[in-house]
PDB file of C-alpha atoms in Angstrom:
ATOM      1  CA  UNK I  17       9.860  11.048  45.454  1.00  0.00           C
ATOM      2  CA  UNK I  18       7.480   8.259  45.103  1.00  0.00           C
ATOM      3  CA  UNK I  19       8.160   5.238  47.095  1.00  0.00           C
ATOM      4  CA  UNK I  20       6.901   2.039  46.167  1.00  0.00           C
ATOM      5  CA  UNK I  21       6.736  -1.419  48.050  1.00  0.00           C
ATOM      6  CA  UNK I  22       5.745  -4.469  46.308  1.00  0.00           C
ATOM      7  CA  UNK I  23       5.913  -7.351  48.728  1.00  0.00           C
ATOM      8  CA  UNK I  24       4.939 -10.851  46.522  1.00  0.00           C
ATOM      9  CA  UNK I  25       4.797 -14.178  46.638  1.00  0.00           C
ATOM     10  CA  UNK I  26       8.142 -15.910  45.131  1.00  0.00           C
ATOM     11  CA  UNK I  27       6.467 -18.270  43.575  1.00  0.00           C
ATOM     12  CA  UNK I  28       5.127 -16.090  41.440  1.00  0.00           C
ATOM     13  CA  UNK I  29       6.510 -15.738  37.988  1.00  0.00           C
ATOM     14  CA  UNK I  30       7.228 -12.225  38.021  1.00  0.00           C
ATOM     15  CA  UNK I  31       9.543 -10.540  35.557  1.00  0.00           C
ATOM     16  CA  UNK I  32      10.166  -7.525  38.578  1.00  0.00           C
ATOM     17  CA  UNK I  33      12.662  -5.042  36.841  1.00  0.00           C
ATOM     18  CA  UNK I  34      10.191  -4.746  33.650  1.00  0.00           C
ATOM     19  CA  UNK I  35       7.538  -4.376  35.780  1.00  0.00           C
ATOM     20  CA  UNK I  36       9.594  -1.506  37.209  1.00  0.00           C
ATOM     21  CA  UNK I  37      10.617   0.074  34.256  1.00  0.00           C
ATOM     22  CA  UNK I  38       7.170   0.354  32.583  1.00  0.00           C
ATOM     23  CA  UNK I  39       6.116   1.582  36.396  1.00  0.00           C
ATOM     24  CA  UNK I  40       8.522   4.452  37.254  1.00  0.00           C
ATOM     25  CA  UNK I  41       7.062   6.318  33.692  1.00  0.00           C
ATOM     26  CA  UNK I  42       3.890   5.695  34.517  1.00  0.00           C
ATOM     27  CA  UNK I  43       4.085   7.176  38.099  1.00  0.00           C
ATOM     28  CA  UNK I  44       6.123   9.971  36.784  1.00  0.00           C
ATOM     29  CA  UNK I  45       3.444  10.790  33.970  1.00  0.00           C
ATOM     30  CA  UNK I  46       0.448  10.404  36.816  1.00  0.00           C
ATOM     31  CA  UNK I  47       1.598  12.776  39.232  1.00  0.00           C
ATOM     32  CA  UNK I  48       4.221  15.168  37.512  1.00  0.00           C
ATOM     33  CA  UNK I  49       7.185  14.004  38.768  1.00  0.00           C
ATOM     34  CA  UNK I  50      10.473  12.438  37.118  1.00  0.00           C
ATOM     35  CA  UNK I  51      11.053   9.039  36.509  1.00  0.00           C
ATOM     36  CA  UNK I  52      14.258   9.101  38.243  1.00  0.00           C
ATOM     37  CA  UNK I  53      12.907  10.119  41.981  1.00  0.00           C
ATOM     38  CA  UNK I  54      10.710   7.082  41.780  1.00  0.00           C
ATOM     39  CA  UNK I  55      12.062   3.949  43.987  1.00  0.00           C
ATOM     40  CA  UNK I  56      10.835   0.959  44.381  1.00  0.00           C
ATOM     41  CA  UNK I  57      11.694  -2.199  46.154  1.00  0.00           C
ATOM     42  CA  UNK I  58      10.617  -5.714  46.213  1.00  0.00           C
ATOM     43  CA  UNK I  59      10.106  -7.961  49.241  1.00  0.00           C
ATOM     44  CA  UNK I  60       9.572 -11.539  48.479  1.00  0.00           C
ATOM     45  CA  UNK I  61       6.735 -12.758  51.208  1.00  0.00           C
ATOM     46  CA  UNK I  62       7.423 -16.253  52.260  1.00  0.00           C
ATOM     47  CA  UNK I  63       5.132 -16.572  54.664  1.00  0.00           C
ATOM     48  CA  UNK I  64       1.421 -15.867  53.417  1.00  0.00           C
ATOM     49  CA  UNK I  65      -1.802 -17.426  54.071  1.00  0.00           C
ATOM     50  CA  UNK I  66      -4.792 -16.687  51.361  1.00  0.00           C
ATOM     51  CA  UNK I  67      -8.610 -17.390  51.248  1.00  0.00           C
ATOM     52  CA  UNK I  68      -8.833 -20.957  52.034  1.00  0.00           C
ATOM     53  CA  UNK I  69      -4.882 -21.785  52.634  1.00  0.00           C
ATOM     54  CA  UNK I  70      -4.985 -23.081  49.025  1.00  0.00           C
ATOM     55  CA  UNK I  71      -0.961 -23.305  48.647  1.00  0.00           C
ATOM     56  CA  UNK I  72      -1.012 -22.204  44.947  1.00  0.00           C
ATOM     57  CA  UNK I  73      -3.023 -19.291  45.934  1.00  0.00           C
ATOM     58  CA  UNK I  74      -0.233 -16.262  45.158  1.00  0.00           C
ATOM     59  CA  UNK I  75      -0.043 -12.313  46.304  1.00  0.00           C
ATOM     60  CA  UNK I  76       1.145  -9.318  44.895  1.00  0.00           C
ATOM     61  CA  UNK I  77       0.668  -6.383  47.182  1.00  0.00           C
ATOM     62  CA  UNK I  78       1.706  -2.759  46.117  1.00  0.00           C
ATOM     63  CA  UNK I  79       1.752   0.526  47.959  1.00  0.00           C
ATOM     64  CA  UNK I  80       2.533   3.473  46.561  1.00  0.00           C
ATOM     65  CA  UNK I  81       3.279   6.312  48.770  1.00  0.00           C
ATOM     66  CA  UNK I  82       3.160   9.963  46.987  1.00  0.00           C
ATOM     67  CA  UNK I  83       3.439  13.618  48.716  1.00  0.00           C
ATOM     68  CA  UNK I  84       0.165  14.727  49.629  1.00  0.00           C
ATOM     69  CA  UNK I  85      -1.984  17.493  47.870  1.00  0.00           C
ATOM     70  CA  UNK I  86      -3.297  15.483  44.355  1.00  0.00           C
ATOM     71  CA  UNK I  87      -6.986  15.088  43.837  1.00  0.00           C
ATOM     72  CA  UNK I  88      -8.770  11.905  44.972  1.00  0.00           C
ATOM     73  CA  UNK I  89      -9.915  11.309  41.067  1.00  0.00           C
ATOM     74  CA  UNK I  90      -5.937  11.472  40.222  1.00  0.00           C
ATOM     75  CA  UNK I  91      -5.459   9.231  42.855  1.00  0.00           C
ATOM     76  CA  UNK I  92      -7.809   6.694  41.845  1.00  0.00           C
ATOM     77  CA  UNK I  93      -7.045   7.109  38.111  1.00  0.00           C
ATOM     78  CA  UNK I  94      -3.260   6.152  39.277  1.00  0.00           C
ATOM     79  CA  UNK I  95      -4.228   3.238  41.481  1.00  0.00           C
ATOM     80  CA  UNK I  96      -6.050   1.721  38.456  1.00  0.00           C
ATOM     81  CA  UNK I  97      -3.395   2.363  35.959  1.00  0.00           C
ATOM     82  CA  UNK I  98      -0.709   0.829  38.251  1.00  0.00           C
ATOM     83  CA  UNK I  99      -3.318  -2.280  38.834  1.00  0.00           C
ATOM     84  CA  UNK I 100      -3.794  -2.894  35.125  1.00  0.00           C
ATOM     85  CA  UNK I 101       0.406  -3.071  34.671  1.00  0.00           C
ATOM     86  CA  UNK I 102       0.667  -5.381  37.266  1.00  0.00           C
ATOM     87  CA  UNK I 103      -2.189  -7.497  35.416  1.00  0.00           C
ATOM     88  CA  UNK I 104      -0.431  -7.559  32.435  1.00  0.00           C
ATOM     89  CA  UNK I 105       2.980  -8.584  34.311  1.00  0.00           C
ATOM     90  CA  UNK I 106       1.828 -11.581  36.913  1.00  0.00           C
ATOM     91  CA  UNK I 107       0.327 -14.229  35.197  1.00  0.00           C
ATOM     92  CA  UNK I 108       0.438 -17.909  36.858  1.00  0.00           C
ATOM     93  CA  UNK I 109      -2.930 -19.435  38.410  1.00  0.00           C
ATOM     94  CA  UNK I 110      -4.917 -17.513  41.730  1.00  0.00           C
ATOM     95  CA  UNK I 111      -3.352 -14.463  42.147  1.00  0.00           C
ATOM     96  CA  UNK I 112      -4.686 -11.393  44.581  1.00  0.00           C
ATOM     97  CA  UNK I 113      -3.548  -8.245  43.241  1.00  0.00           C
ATOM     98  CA  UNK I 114      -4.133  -4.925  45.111  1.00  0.00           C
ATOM     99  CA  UNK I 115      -2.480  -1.345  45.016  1.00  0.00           C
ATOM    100  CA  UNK I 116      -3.165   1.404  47.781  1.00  0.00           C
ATOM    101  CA  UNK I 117      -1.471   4.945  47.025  1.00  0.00           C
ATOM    102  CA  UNK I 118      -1.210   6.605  50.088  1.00  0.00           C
ATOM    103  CA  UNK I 119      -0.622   9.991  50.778  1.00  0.00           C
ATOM    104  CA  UNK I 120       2.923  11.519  52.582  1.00  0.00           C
ATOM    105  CA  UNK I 121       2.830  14.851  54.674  1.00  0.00           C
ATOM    106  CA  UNK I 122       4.446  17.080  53.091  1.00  0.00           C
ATOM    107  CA  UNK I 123       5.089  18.872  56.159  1.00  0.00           C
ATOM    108  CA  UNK I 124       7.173  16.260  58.099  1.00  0.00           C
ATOM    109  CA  UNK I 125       8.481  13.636  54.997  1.00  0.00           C
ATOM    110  CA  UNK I 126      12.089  14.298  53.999  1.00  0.00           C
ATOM    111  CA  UNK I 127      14.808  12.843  51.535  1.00  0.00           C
ATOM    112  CA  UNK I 128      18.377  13.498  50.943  1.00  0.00           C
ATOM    113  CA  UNK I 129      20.026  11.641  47.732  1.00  0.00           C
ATOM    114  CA  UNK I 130      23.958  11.801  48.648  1.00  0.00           C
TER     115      UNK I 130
END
């Protein structure tokens, strides 16, 4: 179920399918779910402007978006953990990194894999 965005700057050298594939287990562990309903997809951001406008300034912004109903703590334990991977895979000069896991309704969200 978990659905992650990453948008990025291109610049950026950013090995993106291992960062995935040491993501999707850690998601899976963190809220109880199976590596295989996590999806994620990457959006190159060409058009960014950061701090001062300092062109070699660089973005990675990640949202994770799970079904509602875990506790804050498990929530913030999860952000951290996914921050920390992406520290270890973006490397290259001034780099903002954030994560925001956001919760889904469970009431109204639905999925169909055909």
């Amino acid at each position: 179920m978990p659905q992650i965005s990453v948008d990025y700057s291109p610049r950026l050298g950013f090995d993106r399918r291992a960062f995935a594939a040491e993501l999707h287990p850690l998601v899976a562990a963190a809220i109880d779910t199976t590596v295989e309903s996590c999806k994620t997809r990457f959006r190159p951001v060409e058009d960014t402007f950061l701090g001062d406008g300092d062109p070699e300034r660089a973005m990675v912004y990640l949202e994770l978006k799970i079904l509602a109903g875990r506790a804050p703590e498990a929530r913030t334990a999860l952000s951290e953990a996914v921050l920390d991977l992406l520290k270890r895979h973006v490397g290259g000069g001034r780099v903002h990194l954030a994560v925001n896991v956001v919760e889904l309704d469970r009431d109204v969200y639905r999925a169909a894999a055909l």
